[in-house]
mmCIF file of C-alpha atoms in Angstrom:
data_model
loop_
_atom_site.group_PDB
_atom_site.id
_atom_site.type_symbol
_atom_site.label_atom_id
_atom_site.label_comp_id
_atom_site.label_asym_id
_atom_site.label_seq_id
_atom_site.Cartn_x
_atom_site.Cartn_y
_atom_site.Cartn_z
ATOM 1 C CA UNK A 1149 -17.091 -23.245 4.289
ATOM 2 C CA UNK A 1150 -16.501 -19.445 5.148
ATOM 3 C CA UNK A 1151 -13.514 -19.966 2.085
ATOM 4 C CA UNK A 1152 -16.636 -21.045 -0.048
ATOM 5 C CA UNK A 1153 -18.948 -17.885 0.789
ATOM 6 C CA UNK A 1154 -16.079 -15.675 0.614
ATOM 7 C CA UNK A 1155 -15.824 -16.989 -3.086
ATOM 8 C CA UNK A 1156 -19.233 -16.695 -3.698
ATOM 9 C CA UNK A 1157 -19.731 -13.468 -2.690
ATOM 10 C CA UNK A 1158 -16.411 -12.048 -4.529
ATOM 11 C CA UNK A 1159 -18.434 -13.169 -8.043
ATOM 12 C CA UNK A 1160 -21.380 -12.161 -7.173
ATOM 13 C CA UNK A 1161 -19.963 -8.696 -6.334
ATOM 14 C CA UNK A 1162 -17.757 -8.492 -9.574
ATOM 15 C CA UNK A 1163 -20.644 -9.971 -11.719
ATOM 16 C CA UNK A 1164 -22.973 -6.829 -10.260
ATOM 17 C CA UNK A 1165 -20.086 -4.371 -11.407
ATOM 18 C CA UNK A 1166 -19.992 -5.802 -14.365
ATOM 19 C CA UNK A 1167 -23.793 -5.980 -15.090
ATOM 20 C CA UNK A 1168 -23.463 -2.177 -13.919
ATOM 21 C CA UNK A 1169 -20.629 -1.132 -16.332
ATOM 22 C CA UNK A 1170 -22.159 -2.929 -19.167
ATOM 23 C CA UNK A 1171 -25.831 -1.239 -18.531
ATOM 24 C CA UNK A 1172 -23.650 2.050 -18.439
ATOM 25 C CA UNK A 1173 -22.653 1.067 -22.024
ATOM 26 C CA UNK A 1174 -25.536 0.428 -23.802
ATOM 27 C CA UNK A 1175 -27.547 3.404 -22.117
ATOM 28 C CA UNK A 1176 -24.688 5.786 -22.845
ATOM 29 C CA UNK A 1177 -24.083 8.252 -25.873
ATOM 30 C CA UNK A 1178 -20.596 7.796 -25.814
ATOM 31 C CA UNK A 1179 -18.320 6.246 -28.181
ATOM 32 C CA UNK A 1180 -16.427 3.054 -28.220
ATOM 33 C CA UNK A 1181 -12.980 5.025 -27.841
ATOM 34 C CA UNK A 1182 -14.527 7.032 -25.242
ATOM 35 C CA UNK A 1183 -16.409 4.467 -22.939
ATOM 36 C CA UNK A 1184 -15.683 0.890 -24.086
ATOM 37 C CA UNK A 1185 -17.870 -1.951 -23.169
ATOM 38 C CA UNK A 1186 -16.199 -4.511 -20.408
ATOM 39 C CA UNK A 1187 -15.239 -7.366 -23.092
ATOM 40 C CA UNK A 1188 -13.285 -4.691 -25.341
ATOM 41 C CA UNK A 1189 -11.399 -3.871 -22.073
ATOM 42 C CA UNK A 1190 -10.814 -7.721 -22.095
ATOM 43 C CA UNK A 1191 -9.687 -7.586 -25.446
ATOM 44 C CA UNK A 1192 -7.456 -5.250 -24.711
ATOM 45 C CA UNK A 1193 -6.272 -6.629 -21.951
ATOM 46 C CA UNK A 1194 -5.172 -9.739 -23.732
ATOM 47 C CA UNK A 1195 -3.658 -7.546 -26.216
ATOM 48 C CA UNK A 1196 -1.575 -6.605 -23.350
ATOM 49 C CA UNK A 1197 -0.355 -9.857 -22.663
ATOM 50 C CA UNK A 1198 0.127 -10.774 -25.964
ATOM 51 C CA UNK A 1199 2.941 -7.701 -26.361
ATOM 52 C CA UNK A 1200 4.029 -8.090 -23.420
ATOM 53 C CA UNK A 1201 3.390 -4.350 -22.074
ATOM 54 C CA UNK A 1202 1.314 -5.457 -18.945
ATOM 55 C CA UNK A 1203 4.091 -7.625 -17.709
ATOM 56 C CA UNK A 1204 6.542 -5.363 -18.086
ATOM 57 C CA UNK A 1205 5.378 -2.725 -16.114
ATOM 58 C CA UNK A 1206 3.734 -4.758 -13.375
ATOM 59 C CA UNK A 1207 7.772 -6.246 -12.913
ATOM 60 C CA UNK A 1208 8.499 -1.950 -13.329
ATOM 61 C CA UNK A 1209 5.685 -1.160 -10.411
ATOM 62 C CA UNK A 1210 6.360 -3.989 -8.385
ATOM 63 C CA UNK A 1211 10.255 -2.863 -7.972
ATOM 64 C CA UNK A 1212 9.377 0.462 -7.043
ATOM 65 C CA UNK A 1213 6.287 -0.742 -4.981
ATOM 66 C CA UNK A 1214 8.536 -3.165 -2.767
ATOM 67 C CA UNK A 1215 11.557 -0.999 -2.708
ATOM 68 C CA UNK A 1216 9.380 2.085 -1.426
ATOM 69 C CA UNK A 1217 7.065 -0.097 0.729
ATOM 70 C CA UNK A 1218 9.597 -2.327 2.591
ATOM 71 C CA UNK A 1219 11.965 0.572 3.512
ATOM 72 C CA UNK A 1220 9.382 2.905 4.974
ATOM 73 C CA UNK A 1221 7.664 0.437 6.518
ATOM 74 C CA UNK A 1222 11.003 -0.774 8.413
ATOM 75 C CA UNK A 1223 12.317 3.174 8.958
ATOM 76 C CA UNK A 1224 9.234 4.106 10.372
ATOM 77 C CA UNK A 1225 9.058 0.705 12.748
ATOM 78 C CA UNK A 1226 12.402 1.397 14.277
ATOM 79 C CA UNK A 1227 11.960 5.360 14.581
ATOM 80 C CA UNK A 1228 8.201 4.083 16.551
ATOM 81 C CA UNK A 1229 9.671 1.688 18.611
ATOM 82 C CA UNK A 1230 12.075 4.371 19.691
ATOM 83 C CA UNK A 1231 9.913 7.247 20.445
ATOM 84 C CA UNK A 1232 7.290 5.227 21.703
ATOM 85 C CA UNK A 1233 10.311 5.053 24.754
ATOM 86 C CA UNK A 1234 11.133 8.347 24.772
ATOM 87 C CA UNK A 1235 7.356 10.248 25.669
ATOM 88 C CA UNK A 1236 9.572 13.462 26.238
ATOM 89 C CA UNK A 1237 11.458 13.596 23.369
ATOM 90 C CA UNK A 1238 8.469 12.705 21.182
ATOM 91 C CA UNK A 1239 6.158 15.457 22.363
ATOM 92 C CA UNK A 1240 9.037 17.883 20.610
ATOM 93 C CA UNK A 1241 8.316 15.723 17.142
ATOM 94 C CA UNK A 1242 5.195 14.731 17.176
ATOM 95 C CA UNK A 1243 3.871 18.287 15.976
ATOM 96 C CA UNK A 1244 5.828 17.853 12.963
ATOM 97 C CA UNK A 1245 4.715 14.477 12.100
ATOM 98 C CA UNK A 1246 1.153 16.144 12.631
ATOM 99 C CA UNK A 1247 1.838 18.944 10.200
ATOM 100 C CA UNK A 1248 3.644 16.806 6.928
ATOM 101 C CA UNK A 1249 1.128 13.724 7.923
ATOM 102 C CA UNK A 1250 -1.970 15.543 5.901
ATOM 103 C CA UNK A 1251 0.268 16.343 2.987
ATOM 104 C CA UNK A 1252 -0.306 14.606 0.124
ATOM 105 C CA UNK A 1253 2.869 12.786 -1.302
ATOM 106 C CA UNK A 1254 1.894 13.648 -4.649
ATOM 107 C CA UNK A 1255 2.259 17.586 -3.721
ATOM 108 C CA UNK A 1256 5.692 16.483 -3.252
ATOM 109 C CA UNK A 1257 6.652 14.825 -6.829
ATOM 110 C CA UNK A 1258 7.637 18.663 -8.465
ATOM 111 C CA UNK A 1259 10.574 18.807 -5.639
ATOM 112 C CA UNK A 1260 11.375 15.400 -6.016
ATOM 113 C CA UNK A 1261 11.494 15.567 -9.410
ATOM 114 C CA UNK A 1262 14.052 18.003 -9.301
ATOM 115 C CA UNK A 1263 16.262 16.608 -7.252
ATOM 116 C CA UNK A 1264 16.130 12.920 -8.719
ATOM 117 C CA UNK A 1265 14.918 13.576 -12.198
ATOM 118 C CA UNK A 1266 12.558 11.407 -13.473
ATOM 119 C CA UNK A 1267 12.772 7.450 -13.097
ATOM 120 C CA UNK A 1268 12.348 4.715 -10.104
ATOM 121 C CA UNK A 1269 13.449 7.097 -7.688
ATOM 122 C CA UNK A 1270 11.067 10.061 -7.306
ATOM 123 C CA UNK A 1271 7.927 7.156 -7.530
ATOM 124 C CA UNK A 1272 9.768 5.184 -4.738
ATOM 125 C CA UNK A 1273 10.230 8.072 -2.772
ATOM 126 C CA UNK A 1274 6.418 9.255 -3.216
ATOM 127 C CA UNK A 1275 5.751 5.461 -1.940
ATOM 128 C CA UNK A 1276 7.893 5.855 1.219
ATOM 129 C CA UNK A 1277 6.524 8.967 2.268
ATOM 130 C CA UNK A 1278 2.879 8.010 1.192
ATOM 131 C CA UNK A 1279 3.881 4.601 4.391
ATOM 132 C CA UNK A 1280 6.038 6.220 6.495
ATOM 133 C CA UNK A 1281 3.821 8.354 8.797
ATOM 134 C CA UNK A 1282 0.783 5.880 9.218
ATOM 135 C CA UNK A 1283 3.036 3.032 10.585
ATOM 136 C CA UNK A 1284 5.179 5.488 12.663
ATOM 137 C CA UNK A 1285 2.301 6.895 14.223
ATOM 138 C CA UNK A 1286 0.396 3.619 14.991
ATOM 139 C CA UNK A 1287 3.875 2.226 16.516
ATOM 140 C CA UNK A 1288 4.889 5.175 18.712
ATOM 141 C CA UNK A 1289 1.022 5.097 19.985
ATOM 142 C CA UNK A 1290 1.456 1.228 20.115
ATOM 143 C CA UNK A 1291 4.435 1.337 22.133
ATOM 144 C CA UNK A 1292 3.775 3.781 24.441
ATOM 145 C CA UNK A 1293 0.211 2.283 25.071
ATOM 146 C CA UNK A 1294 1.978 -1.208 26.531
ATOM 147 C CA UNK A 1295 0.794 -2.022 30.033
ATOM 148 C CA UNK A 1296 3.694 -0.829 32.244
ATOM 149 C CA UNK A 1297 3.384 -4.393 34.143
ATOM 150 C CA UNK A 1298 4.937 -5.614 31.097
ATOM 151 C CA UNK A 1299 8.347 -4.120 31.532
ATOM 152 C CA UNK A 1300 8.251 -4.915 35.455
ATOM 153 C CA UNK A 1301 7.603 -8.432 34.667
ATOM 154 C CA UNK A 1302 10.722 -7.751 32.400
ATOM 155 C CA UNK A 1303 12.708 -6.287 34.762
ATOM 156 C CA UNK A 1304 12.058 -8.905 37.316
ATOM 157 C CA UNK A 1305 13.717 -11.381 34.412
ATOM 158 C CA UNK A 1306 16.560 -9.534 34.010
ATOM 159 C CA UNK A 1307 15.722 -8.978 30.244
ATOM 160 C CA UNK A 1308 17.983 -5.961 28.552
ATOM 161 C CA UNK A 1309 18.134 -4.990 25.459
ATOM 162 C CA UNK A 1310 17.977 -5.996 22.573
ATOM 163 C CA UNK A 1311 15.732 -8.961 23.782
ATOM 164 C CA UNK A 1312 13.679 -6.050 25.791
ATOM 165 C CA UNK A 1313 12.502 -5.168 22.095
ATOM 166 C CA UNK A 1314 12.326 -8.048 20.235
ATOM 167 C CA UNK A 1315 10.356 -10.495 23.110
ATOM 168 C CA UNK A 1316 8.652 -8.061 25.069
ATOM 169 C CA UNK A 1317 7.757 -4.626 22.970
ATOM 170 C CA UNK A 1318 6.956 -6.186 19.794
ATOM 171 C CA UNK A 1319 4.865 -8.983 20.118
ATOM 172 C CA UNK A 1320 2.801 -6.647 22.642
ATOM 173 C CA UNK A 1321 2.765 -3.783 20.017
ATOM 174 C CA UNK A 1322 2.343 -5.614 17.233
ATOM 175 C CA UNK A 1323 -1.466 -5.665 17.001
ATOM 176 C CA UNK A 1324 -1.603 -2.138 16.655
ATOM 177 C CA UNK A 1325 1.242 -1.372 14.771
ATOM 178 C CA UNK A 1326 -0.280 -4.407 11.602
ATOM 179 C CA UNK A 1327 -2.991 -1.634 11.791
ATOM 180 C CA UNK A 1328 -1.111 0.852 10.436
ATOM 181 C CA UNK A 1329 0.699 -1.323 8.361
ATOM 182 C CA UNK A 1330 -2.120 -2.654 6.736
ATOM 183 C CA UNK A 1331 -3.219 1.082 6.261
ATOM 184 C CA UNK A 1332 -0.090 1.496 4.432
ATOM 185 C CA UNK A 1333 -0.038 -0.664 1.642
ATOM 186 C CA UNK A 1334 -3.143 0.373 0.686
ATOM 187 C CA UNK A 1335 -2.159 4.217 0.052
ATOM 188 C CA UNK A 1336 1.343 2.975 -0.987
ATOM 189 C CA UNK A 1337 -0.467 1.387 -4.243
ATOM 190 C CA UNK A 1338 -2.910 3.818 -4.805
ATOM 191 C CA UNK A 1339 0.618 6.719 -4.441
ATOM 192 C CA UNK A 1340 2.263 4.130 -6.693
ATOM 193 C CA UNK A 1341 0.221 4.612 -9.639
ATOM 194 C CA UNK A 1342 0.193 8.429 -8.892
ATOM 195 C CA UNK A 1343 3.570 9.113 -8.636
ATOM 196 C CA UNK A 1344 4.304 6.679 -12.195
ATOM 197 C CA UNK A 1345 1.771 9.385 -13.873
ATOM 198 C CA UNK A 1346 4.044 11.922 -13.773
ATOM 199 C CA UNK A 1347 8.085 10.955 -12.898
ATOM 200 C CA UNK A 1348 8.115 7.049 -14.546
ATOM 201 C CA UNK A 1349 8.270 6.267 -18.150
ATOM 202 C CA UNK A 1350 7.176 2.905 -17.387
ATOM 203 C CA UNK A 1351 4.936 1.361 -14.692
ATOM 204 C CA UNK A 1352 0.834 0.676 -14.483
ATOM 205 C CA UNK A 1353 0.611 4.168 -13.577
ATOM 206 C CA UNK A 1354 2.703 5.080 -17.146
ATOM 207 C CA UNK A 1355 0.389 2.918 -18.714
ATOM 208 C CA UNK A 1356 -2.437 4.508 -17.982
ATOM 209 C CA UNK A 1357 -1.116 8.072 -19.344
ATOM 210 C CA UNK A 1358 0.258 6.569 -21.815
ATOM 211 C CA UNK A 1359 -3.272 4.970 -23.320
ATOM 212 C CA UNK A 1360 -4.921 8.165 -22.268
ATOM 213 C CA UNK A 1361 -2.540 10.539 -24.858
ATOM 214 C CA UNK A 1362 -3.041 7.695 -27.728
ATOM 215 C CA UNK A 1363 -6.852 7.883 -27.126
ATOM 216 C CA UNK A 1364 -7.184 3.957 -25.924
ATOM 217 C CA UNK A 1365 -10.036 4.161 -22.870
ATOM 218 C CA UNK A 1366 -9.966 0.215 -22.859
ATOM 219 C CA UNK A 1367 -6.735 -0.383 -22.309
ATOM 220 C CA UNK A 1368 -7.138 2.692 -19.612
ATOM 221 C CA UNK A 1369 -10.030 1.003 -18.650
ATOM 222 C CA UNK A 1370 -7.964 -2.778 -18.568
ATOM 223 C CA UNK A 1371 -5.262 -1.003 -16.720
ATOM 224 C CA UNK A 1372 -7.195 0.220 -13.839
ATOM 225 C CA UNK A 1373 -8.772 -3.269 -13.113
ATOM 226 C CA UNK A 1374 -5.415 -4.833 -13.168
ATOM 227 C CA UNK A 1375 -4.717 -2.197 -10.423
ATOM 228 C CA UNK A 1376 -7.625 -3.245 -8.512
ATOM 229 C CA UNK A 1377 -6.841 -7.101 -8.523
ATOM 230 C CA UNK A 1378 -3.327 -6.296 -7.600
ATOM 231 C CA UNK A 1379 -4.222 -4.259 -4.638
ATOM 232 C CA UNK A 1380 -6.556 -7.037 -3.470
ATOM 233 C CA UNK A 1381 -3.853 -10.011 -3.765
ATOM 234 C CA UNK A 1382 -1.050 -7.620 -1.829
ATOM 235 C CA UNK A 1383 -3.816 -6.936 0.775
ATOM 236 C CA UNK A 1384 -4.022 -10.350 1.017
ATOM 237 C CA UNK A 1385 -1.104 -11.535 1.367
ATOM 238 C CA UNK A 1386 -0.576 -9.106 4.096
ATOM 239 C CA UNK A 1387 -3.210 -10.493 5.692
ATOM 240 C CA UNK A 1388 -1.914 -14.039 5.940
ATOM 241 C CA UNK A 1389 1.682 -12.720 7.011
ATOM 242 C CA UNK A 1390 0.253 -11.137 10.074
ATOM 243 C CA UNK A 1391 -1.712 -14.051 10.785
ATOM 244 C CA UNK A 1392 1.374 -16.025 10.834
ATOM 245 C CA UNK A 1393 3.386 -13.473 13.316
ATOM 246 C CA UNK A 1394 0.490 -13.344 15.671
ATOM 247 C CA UNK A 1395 0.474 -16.906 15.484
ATOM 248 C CA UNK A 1396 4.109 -17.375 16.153
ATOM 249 C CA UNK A 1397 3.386 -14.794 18.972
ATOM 250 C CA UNK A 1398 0.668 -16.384 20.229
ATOM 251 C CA UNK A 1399 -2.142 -13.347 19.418
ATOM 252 C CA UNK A 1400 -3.896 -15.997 17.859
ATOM 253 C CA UNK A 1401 -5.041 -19.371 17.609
#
């Protein structure tokens, strides 16, 4: 039933944006190339997969999506779990983190760029950085926010590392810690597309240039809502992973 409403509400929200977007057409002064109506961006989004473009570079931002995602997310995990031991050691770091946090990956890509040149690299680099500190962050707080009774109990059992980590610390942390994963993804996308605009000749984000300097707003526009959807089915699927390590875990029925 909740599946159901969940449905229903998802078209009745996309039909209202569309009803908006198309209003926006008709009332506006604007050319077709300029401001296209929603079914020329359909159009030319099954122009798209008629060439082949779209696929291609969804497989291109995917890659660098995954590669940049996965590895931050498992870099800043580890470095969490271990500061979120070592209090002292953190309050030394943890001014750092605070400073580069705010930074915007993006003010990054002209340094990257000239290190790495242009390519998968500097995009899955602006990905990793654009992860990395709101995981780390949310797993050093997680960790160090673990009842103490916990690692008594622990104690009591005899239990060392590694198994102090992976039975105790984790499942206990985890809660907090799919926070700031979830978090993650999301800017990782949106830093995605970014970083393609400028150091990727391929890519959605490439795309998007790429229709913008050959004067094509609806495949701009058909590129952008392919973004969207994509977002929502990786937010998903997060979703249901955590679900099934709480689950495992025992966080939930």
């Amino acid at each position: 039933m909740k599946k159901i409403i969940s449905i229903k509400n998802a078209v009745v929200s996309v039909s209202v944006l569309i009803g908006l977007w198309q209003t926006a057409y008709l009332m506006s002064d604007y050319s077709d190339t300029l401001f296209p109506s929603p079914f020329q961006s359909f159009l030319a989004l099954i122009e798209m997969i008629k060439d082949g473009s779209l696929l291609s570079n969804i497989e291109a931002s995917m890659y660098r999506f995954t590669v940049g995602y996965v590895s931050s997310v498992i870099a800043a995990v580890v470095l969490g779990l271990i500061l979120g031991r070592l209090p002292s050691v953190y309050k030394y770091i943890n001014p750092a983190f605070q400073l580069l946090r705010p930074i915007s990956p993006t003010a990054w890509m002209p340094f990257i760029v000239l290190l790495f040149g242009i390519g998968d690299i500097p995009a899955i680099v602006i990905i990793f950085i654009a992860a990395f500190f709101p995981v780390v962050l949310s797993t050093v707080s997680a960790v160090s926010g673990i009842d103490p009774i916990y690692f008594k109990v622990a104690r009591n059992f005899g239990i060392r590392q590694p198994q102090l980590t992976l039975k105790v610390i984790l499942p206990a942390a985890f809660p907090q810690i799919a926070n700031g994963i979830h978090l993650a993804i999301g800017t990782s996308w949106i830093f995605l597309v970014a970083g393609e605009m400028v150091g990727a000749q391929s890519g959605l984000g490439f795309q998007i240039i790429d229709a913008r300097n050959n004067i094509r707003a609806d495949i701009l526009l058909a590129t952008i809502i392919v973004i969207g959807i994509i977002g929502i089915i990786l937010d998903s699927l997060l979703k249901s992973l955590e679900k099934r390590i709480l689950r495992s875990w025992g966080g939930i029925s």
